[in-house]
mmCIF file of C-alpha atoms in Angstrom:
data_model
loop_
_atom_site.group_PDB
_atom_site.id
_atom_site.type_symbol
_atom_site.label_atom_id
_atom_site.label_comp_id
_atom_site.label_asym_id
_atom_site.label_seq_id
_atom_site.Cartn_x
_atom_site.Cartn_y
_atom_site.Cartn_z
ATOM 1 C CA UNK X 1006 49.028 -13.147 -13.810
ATOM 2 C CA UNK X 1007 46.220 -11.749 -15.768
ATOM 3 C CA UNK X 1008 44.947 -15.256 -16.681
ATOM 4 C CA UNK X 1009 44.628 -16.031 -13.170
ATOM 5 C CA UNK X 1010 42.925 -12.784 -12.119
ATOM 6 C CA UNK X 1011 39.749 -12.789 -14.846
ATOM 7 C CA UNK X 1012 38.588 -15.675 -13.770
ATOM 8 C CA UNK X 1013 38.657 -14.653 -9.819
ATOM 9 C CA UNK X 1014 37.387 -11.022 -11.074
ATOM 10 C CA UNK X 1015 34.151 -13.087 -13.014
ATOM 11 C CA UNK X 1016 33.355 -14.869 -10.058
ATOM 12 C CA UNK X 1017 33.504 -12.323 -7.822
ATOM 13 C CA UNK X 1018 31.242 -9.996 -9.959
ATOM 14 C CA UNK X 1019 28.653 -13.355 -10.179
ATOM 15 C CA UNK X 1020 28.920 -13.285 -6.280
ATOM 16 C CA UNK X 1021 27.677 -9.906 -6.075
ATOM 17 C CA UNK X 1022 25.214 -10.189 -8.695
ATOM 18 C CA UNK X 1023 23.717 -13.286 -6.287
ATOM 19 C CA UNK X 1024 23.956 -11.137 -3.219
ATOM 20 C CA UNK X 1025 21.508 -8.401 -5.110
ATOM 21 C CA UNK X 1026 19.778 -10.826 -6.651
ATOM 22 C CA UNK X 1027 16.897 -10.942 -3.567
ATOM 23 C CA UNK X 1028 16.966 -6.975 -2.840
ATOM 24 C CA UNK X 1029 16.322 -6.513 -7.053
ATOM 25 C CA UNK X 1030 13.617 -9.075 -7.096
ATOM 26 C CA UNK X 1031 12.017 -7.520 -3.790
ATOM 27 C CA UNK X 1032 12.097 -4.074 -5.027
ATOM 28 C CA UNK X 1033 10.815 -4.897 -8.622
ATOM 29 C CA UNK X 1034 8.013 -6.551 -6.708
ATOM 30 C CA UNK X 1035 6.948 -4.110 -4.905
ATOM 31 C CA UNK X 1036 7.058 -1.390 -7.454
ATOM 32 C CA UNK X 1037 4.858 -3.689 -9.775
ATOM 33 C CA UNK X 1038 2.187 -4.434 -7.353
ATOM 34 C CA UNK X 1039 2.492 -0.444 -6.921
ATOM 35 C CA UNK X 1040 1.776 0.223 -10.172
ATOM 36 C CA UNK X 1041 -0.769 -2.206 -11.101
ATOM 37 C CA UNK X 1042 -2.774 -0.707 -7.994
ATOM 38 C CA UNK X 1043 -2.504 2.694 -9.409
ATOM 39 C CA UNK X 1044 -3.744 1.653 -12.715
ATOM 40 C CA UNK X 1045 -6.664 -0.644 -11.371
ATOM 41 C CA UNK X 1046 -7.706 1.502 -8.128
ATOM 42 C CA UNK X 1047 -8.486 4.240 -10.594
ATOM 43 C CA UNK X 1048 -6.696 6.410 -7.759
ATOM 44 C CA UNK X 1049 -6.175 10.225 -8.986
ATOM 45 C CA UNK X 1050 -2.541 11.240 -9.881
ATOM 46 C CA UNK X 1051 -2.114 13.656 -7.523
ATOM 47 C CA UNK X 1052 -2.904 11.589 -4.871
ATOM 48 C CA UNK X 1053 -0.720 8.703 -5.538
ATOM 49 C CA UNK X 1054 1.199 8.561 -9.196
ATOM 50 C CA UNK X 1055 2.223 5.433 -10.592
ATOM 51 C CA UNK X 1056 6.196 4.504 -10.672
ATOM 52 C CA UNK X 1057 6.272 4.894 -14.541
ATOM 53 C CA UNK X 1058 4.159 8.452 -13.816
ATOM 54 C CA UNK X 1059 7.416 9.267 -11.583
ATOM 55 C CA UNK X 1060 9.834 7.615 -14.138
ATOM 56 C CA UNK X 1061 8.812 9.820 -16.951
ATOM 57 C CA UNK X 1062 8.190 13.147 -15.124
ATOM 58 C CA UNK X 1063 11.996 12.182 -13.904
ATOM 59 C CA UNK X 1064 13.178 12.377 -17.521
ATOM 60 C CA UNK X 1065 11.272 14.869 -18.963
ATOM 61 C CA UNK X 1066 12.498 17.097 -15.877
ATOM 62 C CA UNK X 1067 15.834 15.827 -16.009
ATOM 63 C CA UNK X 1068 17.508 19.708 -16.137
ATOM 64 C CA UNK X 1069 15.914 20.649 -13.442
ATOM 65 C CA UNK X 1070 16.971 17.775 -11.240
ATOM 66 C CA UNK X 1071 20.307 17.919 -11.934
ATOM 67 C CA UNK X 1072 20.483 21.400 -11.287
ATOM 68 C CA UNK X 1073 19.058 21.167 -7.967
ATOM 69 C CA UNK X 1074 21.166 17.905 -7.337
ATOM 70 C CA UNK X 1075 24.291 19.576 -7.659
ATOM 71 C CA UNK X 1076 23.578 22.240 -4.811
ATOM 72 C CA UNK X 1077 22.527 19.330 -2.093
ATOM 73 C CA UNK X 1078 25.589 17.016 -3.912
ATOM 74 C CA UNK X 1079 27.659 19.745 -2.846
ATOM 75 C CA UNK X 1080 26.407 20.199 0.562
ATOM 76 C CA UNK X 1081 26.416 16.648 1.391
ATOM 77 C CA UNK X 1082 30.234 16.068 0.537
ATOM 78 C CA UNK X 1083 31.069 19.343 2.096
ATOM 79 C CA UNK X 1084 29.785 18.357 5.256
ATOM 80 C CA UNK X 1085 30.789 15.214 5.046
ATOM 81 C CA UNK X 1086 34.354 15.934 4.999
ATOM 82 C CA UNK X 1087 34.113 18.244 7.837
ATOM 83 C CA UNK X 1088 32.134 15.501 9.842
ATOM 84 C CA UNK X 1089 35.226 13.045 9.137
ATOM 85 C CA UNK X 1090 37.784 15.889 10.236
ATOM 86 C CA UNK X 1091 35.663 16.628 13.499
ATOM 87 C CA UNK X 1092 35.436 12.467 14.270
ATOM 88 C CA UNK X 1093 38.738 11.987 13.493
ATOM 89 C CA UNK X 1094 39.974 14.447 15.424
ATOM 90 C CA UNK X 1095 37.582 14.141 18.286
ATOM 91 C CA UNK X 1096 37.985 10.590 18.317
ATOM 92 C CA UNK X 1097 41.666 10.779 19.002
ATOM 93 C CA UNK X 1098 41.096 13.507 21.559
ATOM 94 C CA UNK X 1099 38.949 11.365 24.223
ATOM 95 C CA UNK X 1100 41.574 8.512 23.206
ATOM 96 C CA UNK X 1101 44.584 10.154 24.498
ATOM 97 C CA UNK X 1102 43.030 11.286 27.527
ATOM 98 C CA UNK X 1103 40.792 10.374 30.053
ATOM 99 C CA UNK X 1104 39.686 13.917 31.122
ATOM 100 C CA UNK X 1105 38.891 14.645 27.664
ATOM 101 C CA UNK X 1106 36.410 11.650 27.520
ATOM 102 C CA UNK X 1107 34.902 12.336 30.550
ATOM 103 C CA UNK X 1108 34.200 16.071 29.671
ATOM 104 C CA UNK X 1109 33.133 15.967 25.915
ATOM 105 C CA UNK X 1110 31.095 12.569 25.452
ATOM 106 C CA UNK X 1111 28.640 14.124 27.250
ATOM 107 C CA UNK X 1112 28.377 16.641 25.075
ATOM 108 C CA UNK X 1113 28.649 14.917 22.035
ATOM 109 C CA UNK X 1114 25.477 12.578 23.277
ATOM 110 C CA UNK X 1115 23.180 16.279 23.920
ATOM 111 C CA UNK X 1116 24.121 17.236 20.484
ATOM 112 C CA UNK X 1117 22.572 14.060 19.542
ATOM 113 C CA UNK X 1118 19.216 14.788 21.523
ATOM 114 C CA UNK X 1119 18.933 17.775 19.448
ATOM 115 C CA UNK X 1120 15.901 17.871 17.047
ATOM 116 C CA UNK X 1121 16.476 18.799 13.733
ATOM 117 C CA UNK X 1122 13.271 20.268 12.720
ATOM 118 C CA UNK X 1123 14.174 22.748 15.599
ATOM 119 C CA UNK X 1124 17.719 23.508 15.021
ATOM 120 C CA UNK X 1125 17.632 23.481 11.454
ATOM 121 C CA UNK X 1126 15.525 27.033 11.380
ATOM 122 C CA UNK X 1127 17.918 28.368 14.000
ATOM 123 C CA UNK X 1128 21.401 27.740 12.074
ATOM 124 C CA UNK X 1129 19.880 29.380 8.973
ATOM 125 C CA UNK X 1130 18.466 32.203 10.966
ATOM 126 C CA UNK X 1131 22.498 32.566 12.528
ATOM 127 C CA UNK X 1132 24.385 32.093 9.047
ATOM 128 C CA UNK X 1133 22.203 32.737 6.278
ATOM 129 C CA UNK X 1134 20.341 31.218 3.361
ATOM 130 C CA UNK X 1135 23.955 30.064 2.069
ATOM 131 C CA UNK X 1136 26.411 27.192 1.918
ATOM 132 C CA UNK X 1137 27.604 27.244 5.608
ATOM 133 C CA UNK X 1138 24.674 25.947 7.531
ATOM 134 C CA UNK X 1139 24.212 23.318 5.455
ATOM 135 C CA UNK X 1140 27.396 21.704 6.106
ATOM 136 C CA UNK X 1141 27.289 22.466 9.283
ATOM 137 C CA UNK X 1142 23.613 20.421 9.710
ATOM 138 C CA UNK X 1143 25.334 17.852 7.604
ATOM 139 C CA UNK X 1144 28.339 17.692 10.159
ATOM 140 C CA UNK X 1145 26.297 17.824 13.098
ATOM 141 C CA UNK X 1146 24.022 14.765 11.907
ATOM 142 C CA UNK X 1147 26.662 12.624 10.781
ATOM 143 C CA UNK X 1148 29.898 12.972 12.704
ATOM 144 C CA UNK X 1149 28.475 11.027 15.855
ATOM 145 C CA UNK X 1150 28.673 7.304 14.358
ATOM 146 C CA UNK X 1151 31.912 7.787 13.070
ATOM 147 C CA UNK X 1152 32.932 8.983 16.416
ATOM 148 C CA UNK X 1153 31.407 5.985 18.751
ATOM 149 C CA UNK X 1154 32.849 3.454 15.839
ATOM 150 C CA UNK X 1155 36.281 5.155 15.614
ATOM 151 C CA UNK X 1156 36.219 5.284 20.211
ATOM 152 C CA UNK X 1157 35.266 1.506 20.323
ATOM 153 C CA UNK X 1158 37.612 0.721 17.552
ATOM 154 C CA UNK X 1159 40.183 1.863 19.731
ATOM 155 C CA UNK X 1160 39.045 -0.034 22.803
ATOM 156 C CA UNK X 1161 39.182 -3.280 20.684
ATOM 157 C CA UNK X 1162 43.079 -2.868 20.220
ATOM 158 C CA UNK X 1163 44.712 -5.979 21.573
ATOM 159 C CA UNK X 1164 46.682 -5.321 25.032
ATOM 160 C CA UNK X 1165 49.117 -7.541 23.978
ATOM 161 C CA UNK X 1166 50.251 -6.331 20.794
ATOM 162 C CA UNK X 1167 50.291 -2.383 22.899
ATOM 163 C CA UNK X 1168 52.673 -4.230 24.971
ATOM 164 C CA UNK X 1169 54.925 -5.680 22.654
ATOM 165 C CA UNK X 1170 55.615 -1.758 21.187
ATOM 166 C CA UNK X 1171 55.631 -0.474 24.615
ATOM 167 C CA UNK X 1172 58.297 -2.982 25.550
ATOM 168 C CA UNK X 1173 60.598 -2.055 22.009
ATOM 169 C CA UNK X 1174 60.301 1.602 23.451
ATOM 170 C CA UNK X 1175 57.173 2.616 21.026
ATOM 171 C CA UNK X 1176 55.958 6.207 21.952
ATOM 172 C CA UNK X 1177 52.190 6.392 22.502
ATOM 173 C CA UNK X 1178 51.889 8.142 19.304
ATOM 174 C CA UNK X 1179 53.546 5.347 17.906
ATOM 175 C CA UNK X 1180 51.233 2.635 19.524
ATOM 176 C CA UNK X 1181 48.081 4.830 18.124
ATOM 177 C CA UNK X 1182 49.632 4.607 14.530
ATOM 178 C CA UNK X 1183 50.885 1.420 14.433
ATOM 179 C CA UNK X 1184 48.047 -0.697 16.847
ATOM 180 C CA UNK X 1185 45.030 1.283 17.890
ATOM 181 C CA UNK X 1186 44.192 3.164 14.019
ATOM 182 C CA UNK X 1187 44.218 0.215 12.369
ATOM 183 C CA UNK X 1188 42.099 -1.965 15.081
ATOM 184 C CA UNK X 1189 39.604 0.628 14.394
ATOM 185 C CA UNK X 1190 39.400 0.790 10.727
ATOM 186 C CA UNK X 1191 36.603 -2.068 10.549
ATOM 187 C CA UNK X 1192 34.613 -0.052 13.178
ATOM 188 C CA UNK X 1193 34.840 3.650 11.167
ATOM 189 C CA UNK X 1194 33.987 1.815 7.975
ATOM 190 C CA UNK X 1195 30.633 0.459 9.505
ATOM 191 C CA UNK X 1196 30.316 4.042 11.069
ATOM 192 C CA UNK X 1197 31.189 5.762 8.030
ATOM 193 C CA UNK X 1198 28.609 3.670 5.846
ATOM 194 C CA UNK X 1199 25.612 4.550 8.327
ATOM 195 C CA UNK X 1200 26.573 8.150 8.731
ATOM 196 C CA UNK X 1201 26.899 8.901 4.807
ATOM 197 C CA UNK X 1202 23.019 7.403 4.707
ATOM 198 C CA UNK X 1203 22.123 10.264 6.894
ATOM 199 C CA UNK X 1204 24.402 12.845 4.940
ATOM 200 C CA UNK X 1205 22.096 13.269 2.064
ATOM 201 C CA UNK X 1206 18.610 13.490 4.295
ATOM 202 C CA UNK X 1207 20.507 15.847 6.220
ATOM 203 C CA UNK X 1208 21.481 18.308 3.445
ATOM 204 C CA UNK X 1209 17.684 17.989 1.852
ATOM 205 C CA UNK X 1210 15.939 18.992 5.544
ATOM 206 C CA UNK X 1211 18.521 22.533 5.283
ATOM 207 C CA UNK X 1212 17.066 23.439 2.439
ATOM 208 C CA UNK X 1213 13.949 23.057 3.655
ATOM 209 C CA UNK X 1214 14.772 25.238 6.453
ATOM 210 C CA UNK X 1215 15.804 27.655 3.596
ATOM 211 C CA UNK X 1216 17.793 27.343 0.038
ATOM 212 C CA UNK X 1217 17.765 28.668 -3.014
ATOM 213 C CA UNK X 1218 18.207 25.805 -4.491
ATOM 214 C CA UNK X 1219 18.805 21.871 -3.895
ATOM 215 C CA UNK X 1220 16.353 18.926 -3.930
ATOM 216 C CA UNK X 1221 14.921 19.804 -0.665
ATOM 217 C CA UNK X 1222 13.818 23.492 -2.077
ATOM 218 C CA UNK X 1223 12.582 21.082 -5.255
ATOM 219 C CA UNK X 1224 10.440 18.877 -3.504
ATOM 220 C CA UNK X 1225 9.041 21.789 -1.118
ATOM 221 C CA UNK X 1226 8.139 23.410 -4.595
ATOM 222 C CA UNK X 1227 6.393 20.613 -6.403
ATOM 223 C CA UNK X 1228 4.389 19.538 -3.004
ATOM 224 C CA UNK X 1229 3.006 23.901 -2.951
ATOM 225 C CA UNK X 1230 2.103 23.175 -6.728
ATOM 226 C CA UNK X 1231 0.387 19.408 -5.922
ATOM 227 C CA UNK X 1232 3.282 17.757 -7.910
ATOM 228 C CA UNK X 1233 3.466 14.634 -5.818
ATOM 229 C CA UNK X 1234 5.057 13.055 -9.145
ATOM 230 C CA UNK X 1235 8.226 15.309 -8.987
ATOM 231 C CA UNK X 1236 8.170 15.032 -5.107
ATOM 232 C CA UNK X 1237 8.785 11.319 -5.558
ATOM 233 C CA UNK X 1238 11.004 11.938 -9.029
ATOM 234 C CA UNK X 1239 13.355 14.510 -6.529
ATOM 235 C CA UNK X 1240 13.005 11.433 -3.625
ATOM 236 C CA UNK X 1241 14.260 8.889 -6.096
ATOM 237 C CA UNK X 1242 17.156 10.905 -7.197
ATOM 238 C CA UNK X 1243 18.131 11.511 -3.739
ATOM 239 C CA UNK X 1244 17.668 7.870 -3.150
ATOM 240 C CA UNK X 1245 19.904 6.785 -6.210
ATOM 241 C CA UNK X 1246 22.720 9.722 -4.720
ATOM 242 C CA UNK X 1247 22.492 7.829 -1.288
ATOM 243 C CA UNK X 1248 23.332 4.582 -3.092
ATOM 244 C CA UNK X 1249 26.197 5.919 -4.865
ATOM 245 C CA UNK X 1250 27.798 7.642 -1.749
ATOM 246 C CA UNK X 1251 27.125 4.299 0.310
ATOM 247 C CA UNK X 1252 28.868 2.237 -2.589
ATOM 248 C CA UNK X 1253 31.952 4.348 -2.725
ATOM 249 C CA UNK X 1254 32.719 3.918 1.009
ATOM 250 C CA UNK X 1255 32.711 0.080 -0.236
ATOM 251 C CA UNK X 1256 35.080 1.602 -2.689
ATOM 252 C CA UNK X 1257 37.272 3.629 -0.501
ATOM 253 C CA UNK X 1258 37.550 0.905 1.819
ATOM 254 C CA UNK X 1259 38.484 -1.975 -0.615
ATOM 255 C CA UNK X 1260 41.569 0.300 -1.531
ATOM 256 C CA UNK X 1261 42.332 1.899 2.512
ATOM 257 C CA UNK X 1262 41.886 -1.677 4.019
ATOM 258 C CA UNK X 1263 41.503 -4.476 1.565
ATOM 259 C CA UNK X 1264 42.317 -7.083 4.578
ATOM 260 C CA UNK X 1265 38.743 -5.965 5.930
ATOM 261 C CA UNK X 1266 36.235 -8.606 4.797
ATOM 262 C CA UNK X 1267 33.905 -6.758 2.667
ATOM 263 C CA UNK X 1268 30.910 -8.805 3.675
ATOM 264 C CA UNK X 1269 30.875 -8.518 7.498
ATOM 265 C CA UNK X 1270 33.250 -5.730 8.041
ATOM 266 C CA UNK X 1271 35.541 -7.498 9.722
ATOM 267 C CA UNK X 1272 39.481 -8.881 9.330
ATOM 268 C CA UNK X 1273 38.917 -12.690 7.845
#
C-alpha cells in the first residue's frame, strides 16, 4: 500500500510544482525588473524602496510584525467563522422557504451596496476601539459569496435524485442532508476561497477606522512617519497571511470533499 502511494504522492507534488511554475517565474520577474529600476532610476527611498529595501526592513522588524499580525490574524478568523455561521444559516433559511427568499435577498444585496470606508467609522463609533467591530466588518464583507454559492448550490441539486428520496418517504430535512448539502459543496468551496481573500483586507481597513493594534494601525503608522518600506513590509505580510488562509480552504476541502476535483472545483 505504501509502495503504491509514494509514487502517486511524488507525482502529484511535481504536478503542483508545474502548475506554480508560471505564477513563480511571473512574480520573480516582475520583482527583478522592480528592483533593478530602483537601483538604476536613482529614485529616493521614500518614494519607492526596492524589494530587498522591503525584505530587510521585514526582518529587522520582524517583532513588530508579528505582534501586530496576531491582532488582525485574530480578527480575520473571528469573523470568518461568524461569516460561515451567518451563510450557513442564512443560506438554508431562503432554501426552505420561499417567503424567506423573497424578503431577505434583498437585503442581503443593500448590505452589499454599502461602502466600507463609510461604515467602517460608524461600527467603531457604535462598539468601540475593540474586538467586536472588527469581526463584525469581517462578517459583513465576506459572508455574501458564501451565501450566493451555498443558494445556487442548492438550485443545482438534481430533481431526480429529490425524487427518488421523496418517493422512499425522505423528509425534506432529509432531502437537504442527503441531496441538496452536498450538490452545493463545490459551489461554497469556490465561495469560501473568494470570500477568505477579502477576510484579511477587511480586518486591516477596521483598524484603520481605529485599533490599537493590527497591521492596518502598522501601516497607518509607518505611512505618518514616511516609512513606505514598512508600509509595503506590513502589505507583504498580509499578502503571505492571505495565501496561507486561501491554501487551507484547499486543505479543508481535500479532507470535507475529496470527490471535488481540486483543479476546477467540480465532481470529476
Amino acid at each position: 500500500m505504501s509502495s503504491s502511494t509514494s509514487p502517486m504522492r511524488g507525482r502529484m507534488l511535481r504536478n503542483h510544482a508545474f502548475r506554480a511554475l508560471p505564477a513563480l517565474v511571473a512574480a520573480s520577474s516582475l520583482l527583478f525588473a522592480w528592483e533593478i529600476y530602483c537601483r538604476s532610476s536613482g529614485i529616493s527611498e521614500t518614494t519607492l524602496p526596492a524589494p530587498s529595501q522591503v525584505l530587510l526592513q521585514a526582518w529587522l522588524n520582524r517583532e513588530a510584525l508579528w505582534a501586530n499580525t496576531v491582532p488582525t490574524l485574530r480578527a480575520t478568523l473571528l469573523g470568518f467563522s461568524l461569516s460561515l455561521v451567518l451563510a450557513f444559516l442564512l443560506s438554508m433559511a431562503i432554501d426552505f422557504s420561499a417567503l424567506m427568499r423573497r424578503a431577505l435577498f434583498p437585503i442581503f444585496i443593500a448590505s452589499q451596496t454599502l461602502p466600507l470606508v463609510a461604515i467602517a467609522p460608524l461600527v467603531v463609533l457604535w462598539f468601540g476601539f475593540g474586538l467586536l467591530p472588527k469581526i463584525l466588518l469581517v462578517a459583513l464583507v465576506t459572508f455574501f459569496p458564501m451565501l450566493v454559492a451555498l443558494a445556487e448550490g442548492y438550485a443545482s441539486t438534481e430533481k431526480e435524485v429529490e425524487d427518488l428520496l421523496a418517493s422512499m418517504g425522505a423528509s425534506r430535512w432529509k432531502r437537504f442532508l442527503l441531496a441538496r448539502l452536498p450538490s452545493a459543496l463545490p459551489y461554497f468551496f469556490a465561495g469560501l476561497r473568494i470570500s477568505i481573500t477579502y477576510a484579511v483586507v477587511a480586518a486591516i481597513f477596521a483598524e484603520y477606522a481605529g485599533a490599537a493594534r493590527g497591521l492596518g494601525i502598522y501601516m497607518l503608522n509607518a505611512k505618518n512617519n514616511f516609512r513606505p518600506d514598512l508600509v509595503l513590509a506590513a502589505v507583504l505580510v498580509s499578502s503571505l497571511l492571505t495565501l496561507l488562509l486561501f491554501s487551507a480552504t484547499w486543505a479543508v476541502q481535500r479532507l470535507a470533499a475529496p470527490w471535488i476535483d481540486s483543479t476546477s472545483g467540480r465532481r470529476p
